[in-house]
mmCIF file of the N, C-alpha and C atoms, coordinates in Angstrom:
data_MODEL
# 
_entry.id   MODEL 
# 
loop_
_atom_site.group_PDB 
_atom_site.id 
_atom_site.type_symbol 
_atom_site.label_atom_id 
_atom_site.label_alt_id 
_atom_site.label_comp_id 
_atom_site.label_asym_id 
_atom_site.label_entity_id 
_atom_site.label_seq_id 
_atom_site.pdbx_PDB_ins_code 
_atom_site.Cartn_x 
_atom_site.Cartn_y 
_atom_site.Cartn_z 
_atom_site.occupancy 
_atom_site.B_iso_or_equiv 
_atom_site.pdbx_formal_charge 
_atom_site.auth_seq_id 
_atom_site.auth_comp_id 
_atom_site.auth_asym_id 
_atom_site.auth_atom_id 
_atom_site.pdbx_PDB_model_num 
ATOM 1   N N  . UNK A 1 1  ? 30.709 -31.362 1.841  1.00 0.00 ? 1  UNK A N  1 
ATOM 2   C CA . UNK A 1 1  ? 29.987 -30.422 2.918  1.00 0.00 ? 1  UNK A CA 1 
ATOM 3   C C  . UNK A 1 1  ? 30.784 -29.642 3.253  1.00 0.00 ? 1  UNK A C  1 
ATOM 4   N N  . UNK A 1 2  ? 30.412 -28.176 3.518  1.00 0.00 ? 2  UNK A N  1 
ATOM 5   C CA . UNK A 1 2  ? 31.558 -26.966 3.976  1.00 0.00 ? 2  UNK A CA 1 
ATOM 6   C C  . UNK A 1 2  ? 31.877 -26.994 5.607  1.00 0.00 ? 2  UNK A C  1 
ATOM 7   N N  . UNK A 1 3  ? 33.066 -27.284 6.076  1.00 0.00 ? 3  UNK A N  1 
ATOM 8   C CA . UNK A 1 3  ? 33.683 -27.345 6.903  1.00 0.00 ? 3  UNK A CA 1 
ATOM 9   C C  . UNK A 1 3  ? 32.838 -26.608 7.884  1.00 0.00 ? 3  UNK A C  1 
ATOM 10  N N  . UNK A 1 4  ? 32.653 -25.308 7.909  1.00 0.00 ? 4  UNK A N  1 
ATOM 11  C CA . UNK A 1 4  ? 31.851 -24.325 8.788  1.00 0.00 ? 4  UNK A CA 1 
ATOM 12  C C  . UNK A 1 4  ? 30.195 -25.042 8.830  1.00 0.00 ? 4  UNK A C  1 
ATOM 13  N N  . UNK A 1 5  ? 29.758 -25.260 7.654  1.00 0.00 ? 5  UNK A N  1 
ATOM 14  C CA . UNK A 1 5  ? 28.404 -25.527 8.130  1.00 0.00 ? 5  UNK A CA 1 
ATOM 15  C C  . UNK A 1 5  ? 28.431 -26.953 8.860  1.00 0.00 ? 5  UNK A C  1 
ATOM 16  N N  . UNK A 1 6  ? 29.614 -28.100 8.401  1.00 0.00 ? 6  UNK A N  1 
ATOM 17  C CA . UNK A 1 6  ? 28.881 -28.998 9.227  1.00 0.00 ? 6  UNK A CA 1 
ATOM 18  C C  . UNK A 1 6  ? 29.365 -28.688 10.820 1.00 0.00 ? 6  UNK A C  1 
ATOM 19  N N  . UNK A 1 7  ? 30.559 -27.777 10.963 1.00 0.00 ? 7  UNK A N  1 
ATOM 20  C CA . UNK A 1 7  ? 30.431 -27.532 12.389 1.00 0.00 ? 7  UNK A CA 1 
ATOM 21  C C  . UNK A 1 7  ? 29.267 -27.218 13.183 1.00 0.00 ? 7  UNK A C  1 
ATOM 22  N N  . UNK A 1 8  ? 28.448 -26.034 12.499 1.00 0.00 ? 8  UNK A N  1 
ATOM 23  C CA . UNK A 1 8  ? 27.396 -25.774 12.981 1.00 0.00 ? 8  UNK A CA 1 
ATOM 24  C C  . UNK A 1 8  ? 26.245 -26.434 13.069 1.00 0.00 ? 8  UNK A C  1 
ATOM 25  N N  . UNK A 1 9  ? 25.947 -27.714 11.997 1.00 0.00 ? 9  UNK A N  1 
ATOM 26  C CA . UNK A 1 9  ? 25.014 -28.508 12.168 1.00 0.00 ? 9  UNK A CA 1 
ATOM 27  C C  . UNK A 1 9  ? 25.344 -29.081 13.294 1.00 0.00 ? 9  UNK A C  1 
ATOM 28  N N  . UNK A 1 10 ? 26.764 -29.550 13.382 1.00 0.00 ? 10 UNK A N  1 
ATOM 29  C CA . UNK A 1 10 ? 27.264 -30.634 15.008 1.00 0.00 ? 10 UNK A CA 1 
ATOM 30  C C  . UNK A 1 10 ? 26.850 -29.317 16.100 1.00 0.00 ? 10 UNK A C  1 
ATOM 31  N N  . UNK A 1 11 ? 27.191 -28.176 16.134 1.00 0.00 ? 11 UNK A N  1 
ATOM 32  C CA . UNK A 1 11 ? 26.407 -27.461 17.866 1.00 0.00 ? 11 UNK A CA 1 
ATOM 33  C C  . UNK A 1 11 ? 25.068 -27.214 17.830 1.00 0.00 ? 11 UNK A C  1 
ATOM 34  N N  . UNK A 1 12 ? 24.198 -27.298 16.499 1.00 0.00 ? 12 UNK A N  1 
ATOM 35  C CA . UNK A 1 12 ? 22.997 -27.290 16.388 1.00 0.00 ? 12 UNK A CA 1 
ATOM 36  C C  . UNK A 1 12 ? 22.196 -28.661 16.922 1.00 0.00 ? 12 UNK A C  1 
ATOM 37  N N  . UNK A 1 13 ? 22.873 -29.945 16.153 1.00 0.00 ? 13 UNK A N  1 
ATOM 38  C CA . UNK A 1 13 ? 22.464 -31.314 16.810 1.00 0.00 ? 13 UNK A CA 1 
ATOM 39  C C  . UNK A 1 13 ? 22.454 -31.142 18.512 1.00 0.00 ? 13 UNK A C  1 
ATOM 40  N N  . UNK A 1 14 ? 23.705 -30.466 19.322 1.00 0.00 ? 14 UNK A N  1 
ATOM 41  C CA . UNK A 1 14 ? 24.164 -30.932 20.271 1.00 0.00 ? 14 UNK A CA 1 
ATOM 42  C C  . UNK A 1 14 ? 23.283 -29.990 21.260 1.00 0.00 ? 14 UNK A C  1 
ATOM 43  N N  . UNK A 1 15 ? 22.821 -28.602 20.643 1.00 0.00 ? 15 UNK A N  1 
ATOM 44  C CA . UNK A 1 15 ? 21.910 -28.003 21.622 1.00 0.00 ? 15 UNK A CA 1 
ATOM 45  C C  . UNK A 1 15 ? 20.543 -28.446 21.619 1.00 0.00 ? 15 UNK A C  1 
ATOM 46  N N  . UNK A 1 16 ? 20.236 -29.282 20.695 1.00 0.00 ? 16 UNK A N  1 
ATOM 47  C CA . UNK A 1 16 ? 18.880 -29.829 20.529 1.00 0.00 ? 16 UNK A CA 1 
ATOM 48  C C  . UNK A 1 16 ? 18.651 -30.761 21.527 1.00 0.00 ? 16 UNK A C  1 
ATOM 49  N N  . UNK A 1 17 ? 19.809 -32.159 21.334 1.00 0.00 ? 17 UNK A N  1 
ATOM 50  C CA . UNK A 1 17 ? 20.048 -32.964 22.143 1.00 0.00 ? 17 UNK A CA 1 
ATOM 51  C C  . UNK A 1 17 ? 19.970 -32.554 23.737 1.00 0.00 ? 17 UNK A C  1 
ATOM 52  N N  . UNK A 1 18 ? 20.873 -31.372 24.115 1.00 0.00 ? 18 UNK A N  1 
ATOM 53  C CA . UNK A 1 18 ? 20.762 -31.125 25.338 1.00 0.00 ? 18 UNK A CA 1 
ATOM 54  C C  . UNK A 1 18 ? 19.171 -30.232 25.858 1.00 0.00 ? 18 UNK A C  1 
ATOM 55  N N  . UNK A 1 19 ? 18.405 -29.632 25.029 1.00 0.00 ? 19 UNK A N  1 
ATOM 56  C CA . UNK A 1 19 ? 17.177 -29.314 25.013 1.00 0.00 ? 19 UNK A CA 1 
ATOM 57  C C  . UNK A 1 19 ? 16.295 -30.527 25.405 1.00 0.00 ? 19 UNK A C  1 
ATOM 58  N N  . UNK A 1 20 ? 16.414 -31.463 24.267 1.00 0.00 ? 20 UNK A N  1 
ATOM 59  C CA . UNK A 1 20 ? 15.692 -32.767 24.839 1.00 0.00 ? 20 UNK A CA 1 
ATOM 60  C C  . UNK A 1 20 ? 15.721 -33.482 25.898 1.00 0.00 ? 20 UNK A C  1 
ATOM 61  N N  . UNK A 1 21 ? 17.046 -33.638 26.458 1.00 0.00 ? 21 UNK A N  1 
ATOM 62  C CA . UNK A 1 21 ? 17.321 -34.107 27.516 1.00 0.00 ? 21 UNK A CA 1 
ATOM 63  C C  . UNK A 1 21 ? 16.826 -33.040 29.067 1.00 0.00 ? 21 UNK A C  1 
ATOM 64  N N  . UNK A 1 22 ? 17.076 -32.026 28.780 1.00 0.00 ? 22 UNK A N  1 
ATOM 65  C CA . UNK A 1 22 ? 16.433 -31.331 29.882 1.00 0.00 ? 22 UNK A CA 1 
ATOM 66  C C  . UNK A 1 22 ? 14.804 -31.309 29.914 1.00 0.00 ? 22 UNK A C  1 
ATOM 67  N N  . UNK A 1 23 ? 14.260 -31.452 29.178 1.00 0.00 ? 23 UNK A N  1 
ATOM 68  C CA . UNK A 1 23 ? 12.950 -31.696 28.778 1.00 0.00 ? 23 UNK A CA 1 
ATOM 69  C C  . UNK A 1 23 ? 12.568 -33.210 29.669 1.00 0.00 ? 23 UNK A C  1 
ATOM 70  N N  . UNK A 1 24 ? 13.091 -34.149 29.133 1.00 0.00 ? 24 UNK A N  1 
ATOM 71  C CA . UNK A 1 24 ? 12.771 -35.106 29.704 1.00 0.00 ? 24 UNK A CA 1 
ATOM 72  C C  . UNK A 1 24 ? 13.124 -35.356 30.922 1.00 0.00 ? 24 UNK A C  1 
ATOM 73  N N  . UNK A 1 25 ? 14.355 -34.822 31.560 1.00 0.00 ? 25 UNK A N  1 
ATOM 74  C CA . UNK A 1 25 ? 14.267 -34.768 32.922 1.00 0.00 ? 25 UNK A CA 1 
ATOM 75  C C  . UNK A 1 25 ? 13.291 -34.536 33.694 1.00 0.00 ? 25 UNK A C  1 
ATOM 76  N N  . UNK A 1 26 ? 12.829 -33.108 33.150 1.00 0.00 ? 26 UNK A N  1 
ATOM 77  C CA . UNK A 1 26 ? 11.624 -32.347 33.908 1.00 0.00 ? 26 UNK A CA 1 
ATOM 78  C C  . UNK A 1 26 ? 10.588 -33.490 34.806 1.00 0.00 ? 26 UNK A C  1 
ATOM 79  N N  . UNK A 1 27 ? 10.386 -34.265 33.713 1.00 0.00 ? 27 UNK A N  1 
ATOM 80  C CA . UNK A 1 27 ? 9.139  -35.012 34.480 1.00 0.00 ? 27 UNK A CA 1 
ATOM 81  C C  . UNK A 1 27 ? 9.466  -35.467 35.619 1.00 0.00 ? 27 UNK A C  1 
ATOM 82  N N  . UNK A 1 28 ? 10.345 -36.635 35.395 1.00 0.00 ? 28 UNK A N  1 
ATOM 83  C CA . UNK A 1 28 ? 10.912 -36.969 37.130 1.00 0.00 ? 28 UNK A CA 1 
ATOM 84  C C  . UNK A 1 28 ? 11.192 -36.523 38.104 1.00 0.00 ? 28 UNK A C  1 
ATOM 85  N N  . UNK A 1 29 ? 11.888 -35.348 37.837 1.00 0.00 ? 29 UNK A N  1 
ATOM 86  C CA . UNK A 1 29 ? 11.964 -34.409 38.835 1.00 0.00 ? 29 UNK A CA 1 
ATOM 87  C C  . UNK A 1 29 ? 10.941 -33.621 39.454 1.00 0.00 ? 29 UNK A C  1 
ATOM 88  N N  . UNK A 1 30 ? 9.780  -33.247 38.431 1.00 0.00 ? 30 UNK A N  1 
ATOM 89  C CA . UNK A 1 30 ? 8.249  -33.191 38.522 1.00 0.00 ? 30 UNK A CA 1 
ATOM 90  C C  . UNK A 1 30 ? 7.695  -33.908 39.748 1.00 0.00 ? 30 UNK A C  1 
ATOM 91  N N  . UNK A 1 31 ? 7.732  -34.773 39.600 1.00 0.00 ? 31 UNK A N  1 
ATOM 92  C CA . UNK A 1 31 ? 6.967  -36.235 40.060 1.00 0.00 ? 31 UNK A CA 1 
ATOM 93  C C  . UNK A 1 31 ? 7.484  -37.014 41.294 1.00 0.00 ? 31 UNK A C  1 
ATOM 94  N N  . UNK A 1 32 ? 8.790  -36.830 41.222 1.00 0.00 ? 32 UNK A N  1 
ATOM 95  C CA . UNK A 1 32 ? 9.611  -37.775 42.445 1.00 0.00 ? 32 UNK A CA 1 
ATOM 96  C C  . UNK A 1 32 ? 10.065 -37.249 43.027 1.00 0.00 ? 32 UNK A C  1 
ATOM 97  N N  . UNK A 1 33 ? 11.022 -36.061 43.245 1.00 0.00 ? 33 UNK A N  1 
ATOM 98  C CA . UNK A 1 33 ? 11.457 -34.975 43.910 1.00 0.00 ? 33 UNK A CA 1 
ATOM 99  C C  . UNK A 1 33 ? 10.331 -34.392 45.089 1.00 0.00 ? 33 UNK A C  1 
ATOM 100 N N  . UNK A 1 34 ? 10.606 -33.813 46.314 1.00 0.00 ? 34 UNK A N  1 
ATOM 101 C CA . UNK A 1 34 ? 9.571  -33.640 47.270 1.00 0.00 ? 34 UNK A CA 1 
ATOM 102 C C  . UNK A 1 34 ? 9.514  -32.569 46.948 1.00 0.00 ? 34 UNK A C  1 
ATOM 103 N N  . UNK A 1 35 ? 10.127 -31.167 46.778 1.00 0.00 ? 35 UNK A N  1 
ATOM 104 C CA . UNK A 1 35 ? 9.769  -29.902 46.568 1.00 0.00 ? 35 UNK A CA 1 
ATOM 105 C C  . UNK A 1 35 ? 10.718 -29.909 45.204 1.00 0.00 ? 35 UNK A C  1 
ATOM 106 N N  . UNK A 1 36 ? 9.749  -29.880 43.942 1.00 0.00 ? 36 UNK A N  1 
ATOM 107 C CA . UNK A 1 36 ? 10.627 -29.667 42.695 1.00 0.00 ? 36 UNK A CA 1 
ATOM 108 C C  . UNK A 1 36 ? 10.617 -28.288 42.210 1.00 0.00 ? 36 UNK A C  1 
ATOM 109 N N  . UNK A 1 37 ? 10.223 -27.462 42.506 1.00 0.00 ? 37 UNK A N  1 
ATOM 110 C CA . UNK A 1 37 ? 10.392 -26.019 42.153 1.00 0.00 ? 37 UNK A CA 1 
ATOM 111 C C  . UNK A 1 37 ? 11.779 -25.079 41.973 1.00 0.00 ? 37 UNK A C  1 
ATOM 112 N N  . UNK A 1 38 ? 12.462 -25.745 43.017 1.00 0.00 ? 38 UNK A N  1 
ATOM 113 C CA . UNK A 1 38 ? 13.924 -24.830 42.620 1.00 0.00 ? 38 UNK A CA 1 
ATOM 114 C C  . UNK A 1 38 ? 14.329 -25.397 41.710 1.00 0.00 ? 38 UNK A C  1 
ATOM 115 N N  . UNK A 1 39 ? 14.849 -26.961 41.481 1.00 0.00 ? 39 UNK A N  1 
ATOM 116 C CA . UNK A 1 39 ? 15.092 -27.871 40.494 1.00 0.00 ? 39 UNK A CA 1 
ATOM 117 C C  . UNK A 1 39 ? 14.398 -27.407 39.048 1.00 0.00 ? 39 UNK A C  1 
ATOM 118 N N  . UNK A 1 40 ? 12.829 -27.389 38.973 1.00 0.00 ? 40 UNK A N  1 
ATOM 119 C CA . UNK A 1 40 ? 12.451 -27.058 37.675 1.00 0.00 ? 40 UNK A CA 1 
ATOM 120 C C  . UNK A 1 40 ? 12.654 -25.613 37.361 1.00 0.00 ? 40 UNK A C  1 
ATOM 121 N N  . UNK A 1 41 ? 12.893 -24.875 38.526 1.00 0.00 ? 41 UNK A N  1 
ATOM 122 C CA . UNK A 1 41 ? 13.475 -23.384 37.630 1.00 0.00 ? 41 UNK A CA 1 
ATOM 123 C C  . UNK A 1 41 ? 14.577 -23.540 36.907 1.00 0.00 ? 41 UNK A C  1 
ATOM 124 N N  . UNK A 1 42 ? 15.652 -24.355 37.903 1.00 0.00 ? 42 UNK A N  1 
ATOM 125 C CA . UNK A 1 42 ? 17.103 -24.161 36.991 1.00 0.00 ? 42 UNK A CA 1 
ATOM 126 C C  . UNK A 1 42 ? 16.832 -24.647 36.113 1.00 0.00 ? 42 UNK A C  1 
ATOM 127 N N  . UNK A 1 43 ? 16.368 -25.807 36.050 1.00 0.00 ? 43 UNK A N  1 
ATOM 128 C CA . UNK A 1 43 ? 16.322 -26.867 34.536 1.00 0.00 ? 43 UNK A CA 1 
ATOM 129 C C  . UNK A 1 43 ? 15.621 -25.936 33.419 1.00 0.00 ? 43 UNK A C  1 
ATOM 130 N N  . UNK A 1 44 ? 14.954 -24.867 33.475 1.00 0.00 ? 44 UNK A N  1 
ATOM 131 C CA . UNK A 1 44 ? 13.745 -23.895 32.914 1.00 0.00 ? 44 UNK A CA 1 
ATOM 132 C C  . UNK A 1 44 ? 15.058 -22.985 32.285 1.00 0.00 ? 44 UNK A C  1 
ATOM 133 N N  . UNK A 1 45 ? 16.175 -22.550 33.487 1.00 0.00 ? 45 UNK A N  1 
ATOM 134 C CA . UNK A 1 45 ? 16.976 -21.383 33.432 1.00 0.00 ? 45 UNK A CA 1 
ATOM 135 C C  . UNK A 1 45 ? 18.236 -22.034 32.309 1.00 0.00 ? 45 UNK A C  1 
ATOM 136 N N  . UNK A 1 46 ? 18.185 -23.373 32.402 1.00 0.00 ? 46 UNK A N  1 
ATOM 137 C CA . UNK A 1 46 ? 18.932 -23.843 31.571 1.00 0.00 ? 46 UNK A CA 1 
ATOM 138 C C  . UNK A 1 46 ? 18.460 -23.708 30.081 1.00 0.00 ? 46 UNK A C  1 
ATOM 139 N N  . UNK A 1 47 ? 17.268 -24.290 29.751 1.00 0.00 ? 47 UNK A N  1 
ATOM 140 C CA . UNK A 1 47 ? 16.854 -23.979 28.631 1.00 0.00 ? 47 UNK A CA 1 
ATOM 141 C C  . UNK A 1 47 ? 16.699 -23.054 27.796 1.00 0.00 ? 47 UNK A C  1 
ATOM 142 N N  . UNK A 1 48 ? 16.052 -22.089 28.915 1.00 0.00 ? 48 UNK A N  1 
ATOM 143 C CA . UNK A 1 48 ? 16.098 -20.580 28.161 1.00 0.00 ? 48 UNK A CA 1 
ATOM 144 C C  . UNK A 1 48 ? 17.192 -19.863 27.626 1.00 0.00 ? 48 UNK A C  1 
ATOM 145 N N  . UNK A 1 49 ? 18.621 -20.316 28.541 1.00 0.00 ? 49 UNK A N  1 
ATOM 146 C CA . UNK A 1 49 ? 19.783 -19.944 28.063 1.00 0.00 ? 49 UNK A CA 1 
ATOM 147 C C  . UNK A 1 49 ? 20.413 -20.730 27.010 1.00 0.00 ? 49 UNK A C  1 
ATOM 148 N N  . UNK A 1 50 ? 20.241 -21.779 27.113 1.00 0.00 ? 50 UNK A N  1 
ATOM 149 C CA . UNK A 1 50 ? 20.664 -22.371 25.582 1.00 0.00 ? 50 UNK A CA 1 
ATOM 150 C C  . UNK A 1 50 ? 19.568 -22.061 24.148 1.00 0.00 ? 50 UNK A C  1 
ATOM 151 N N  . UNK A 1 51 ? 18.349 -21.827 24.470 1.00 0.00 ? 51 UNK A N  1 
ATOM 152 C CA . UNK A 1 51 ? 17.472 -20.865 23.357 1.00 0.00 ? 51 UNK A CA 1 
ATOM 153 C C  . UNK A 1 51 ? 18.158 -19.681 23.056 1.00 0.00 ? 51 UNK A C  1 
ATOM 154 N N  . UNK A 1 52 ? 18.310 -18.798 23.780 1.00 0.00 ? 52 UNK A N  1 
ATOM 155 C CA . UNK A 1 52 ? 18.820 -17.531 23.853 1.00 0.00 ? 52 UNK A CA 1 
ATOM 156 C C  . UNK A 1 52 ? 20.283 -17.397 23.095 1.00 0.00 ? 52 UNK A C  1 
ATOM 157 N N  . UNK A 1 53 ? 21.098 -18.595 23.498 1.00 0.00 ? 53 UNK A N  1 
ATOM 158 C CA . UNK A 1 53 ? 22.406 -18.160 23.368 1.00 0.00 ? 53 UNK A CA 1 
ATOM 159 C C  . UNK A 1 53 ? 22.207 -19.015 21.768 1.00 0.00 ? 53 UNK A C  1 
ATOM 160 N N  . UNK A 1 54 ? 21.427 -19.677 21.252 1.00 0.00 ? 54 UNK A N  1 
ATOM 161 C CA . UNK A 1 54 ? 21.730 -20.677 19.950 1.00 0.00 ? 54 UNK A CA 1 
ATOM 162 C C  . UNK A 1 54 ? 20.588 -20.120 18.975 1.00 0.00 ? 54 UNK A C  1 
ATOM 163 N N  . UNK A 1 55 ? 19.563 -20.277 19.191 1.00 0.00 ? 55 UNK A N  1 
ATOM 164 C CA . UNK A 1 55 ? 18.578 -19.647 18.419 1.00 0.00 ? 55 UNK A CA 1 
ATOM 165 C C  . UNK A 1 55 ? 18.027 -18.356 18.306 1.00 0.00 ? 55 UNK A C  1 
ATOM 166 N N  . UNK A 1 56 ? 18.486 -17.463 19.283 1.00 0.00 ? 56 UNK A N  1 
ATOM 167 C CA . UNK A 1 56 ? 18.721 -16.052 19.392 1.00 0.00 ? 56 UNK A CA 1 
ATOM 168 C C  . UNK A 1 56 ? 19.588 -15.462 18.663 1.00 0.00 ? 56 UNK A C  1 
ATOM 169 N N  . UNK A 1 57 ? 20.823 -16.249 19.007 1.00 0.00 ? 57 UNK A N  1 
ATOM 170 C CA . UNK A 1 57 ? 22.161 -15.709 18.303 1.00 0.00 ? 57 UNK A CA 1 
ATOM 171 C C  . UNK A 1 57 ? 22.756 -14.531 18.917 1.00 0.00 ? 57 UNK A C  1 
ATOM 172 N N  . UNK A 1 58 ? 22.588 -14.572 20.400 1.00 0.00 ? 58 UNK A N  1 
ATOM 173 C CA . UNK A 1 58 ? 22.635 -13.217 21.517 1.00 0.00 ? 58 UNK A CA 1 
ATOM 174 C C  . UNK A 1 58 ? 24.697 -13.556 21.420 1.00 0.00 ? 58 UNK A C  1 
ATOM 175 N N  . UNK A 1 59 ? 24.772 -14.620 21.420 1.00 0.00 ? 59 UNK A N  1 
ATOM 176 C CA . UNK A 1 59 ? 26.471 -14.539 21.345 1.00 0.00 ? 59 UNK A CA 1 
ATOM 177 C C  . UNK A 1 59 ? 27.331 -14.059 20.043 1.00 0.00 ? 59 UNK A C  1 
ATOM 178 N N  . UNK A 1 60 ? 26.758 -13.697 18.966 1.00 0.00 ? 60 UNK A N  1 
ATOM 179 C CA . UNK A 1 60 ? 26.933 -12.660 17.826 1.00 0.00 ? 60 UNK A CA 1 
ATOM 180 C C  . UNK A 1 60 ? 27.367 -11.368 18.234 1.00 0.00 ? 60 UNK A C  1 
ATOM 181 N N  . UNK A 1 61 ? 26.401 -10.826 19.134 1.00 0.00 ? 61 UNK A N  1 
ATOM 182 C CA . UNK A 1 61 ? 26.842 -9.590  19.544 1.00 0.00 ? 61 UNK A CA 1 
ATOM 183 C C  . UNK A 1 61 ? 28.061 -8.927  20.107 1.00 0.00 ? 61 UNK A C  1 
ATOM 184 N N  . UNK A 1 62 ? 28.657 -10.281 20.568 1.00 0.00 ? 62 UNK A N  1 
ATOM 185 C CA . UNK A 1 62 ? 29.993 -9.760  21.298 1.00 0.00 ? 62 UNK A CA 1 
ATOM 186 C C  . UNK A 1 62 ? 31.022 -10.248 20.219 1.00 0.00 ? 62 UNK A C  1 
ATOM 187 N N  . UNK A 1 63 ? 30.273 -10.772 18.775 1.00 0.00 ? 63 UNK A N  1 
ATOM 188 C CA . UNK A 1 63 ? 31.780 -11.266 17.863 1.00 0.00 ? 63 UNK A CA 1 
ATOM 189 C C  . UNK A 1 63 ? 31.950 -9.483  17.233 1.00 0.00 ? 63 UNK A C  1 
ATOM 190 N N  . UNK A 1 64 ? 32.938 -9.485  16.713 1.00 0.00 ? 64 UNK A N  1 
ATOM 191 C CA . UNK A 1 64 ? 33.365 -8.316  15.523 1.00 0.00 ? 64 UNK A CA 1 
ATOM 192 C C  . UNK A 1 64 ? 32.492 -8.484  14.570 1.00 0.00 ? 64 UNK A C  1 
ATOM 193 N N  . UNK A 1 65 ? 31.931 -7.735  13.813 1.00 0.00 ? 65 UNK A N  1 
ATOM 194 C CA . UNK A 1 65 ? 30.724 -8.109  12.514 1.00 0.00 ? 65 UNK A CA 1 
ATOM 195 C C  . UNK A 1 65 ? 31.229 -7.408  11.623 1.00 0.00 ? 65 UNK A C  1 
ATOM 196 N N  . UNK A 1 66 ? 30.254 -7.430  10.496 1.00 0.00 ? 66 UNK A N  1 
ATOM 197 C CA . UNK A 1 66 ? 30.371 -6.845  9.636  1.00 0.00 ? 66 UNK A CA 1 
ATOM 198 C C  . UNK A 1 66 ? 29.891 -5.421  9.318  1.00 0.00 ? 66 UNK A C  1 
ATOM 199 N N  . UNK A 1 67 ? 30.245 -4.265  8.993  1.00 0.00 ? 67 UNK A N  1 
ATOM 200 C CA . UNK A 1 67 ? 29.351 -3.186  9.064  1.00 0.00 ? 67 UNK A CA 1 
ATOM 201 C C  . UNK A 1 67 ? 28.845 -2.459  7.817  1.00 0.00 ? 67 UNK A C  1 
# 
């Protein structure tokens, strides 16, 4: 397998794992923390940042690209 493809798959797997972990973490925060709203907002901002960075390829905007 191409090393660049393998590296991209590793990063994608880590991003999906992080999104899964953040989603699983939301349930105990929502039901066990006395005032969960600020914590849920932070968790969702982290989710949104990962999605925008990886799946929407925003990081590519700052890389020198092909013209």
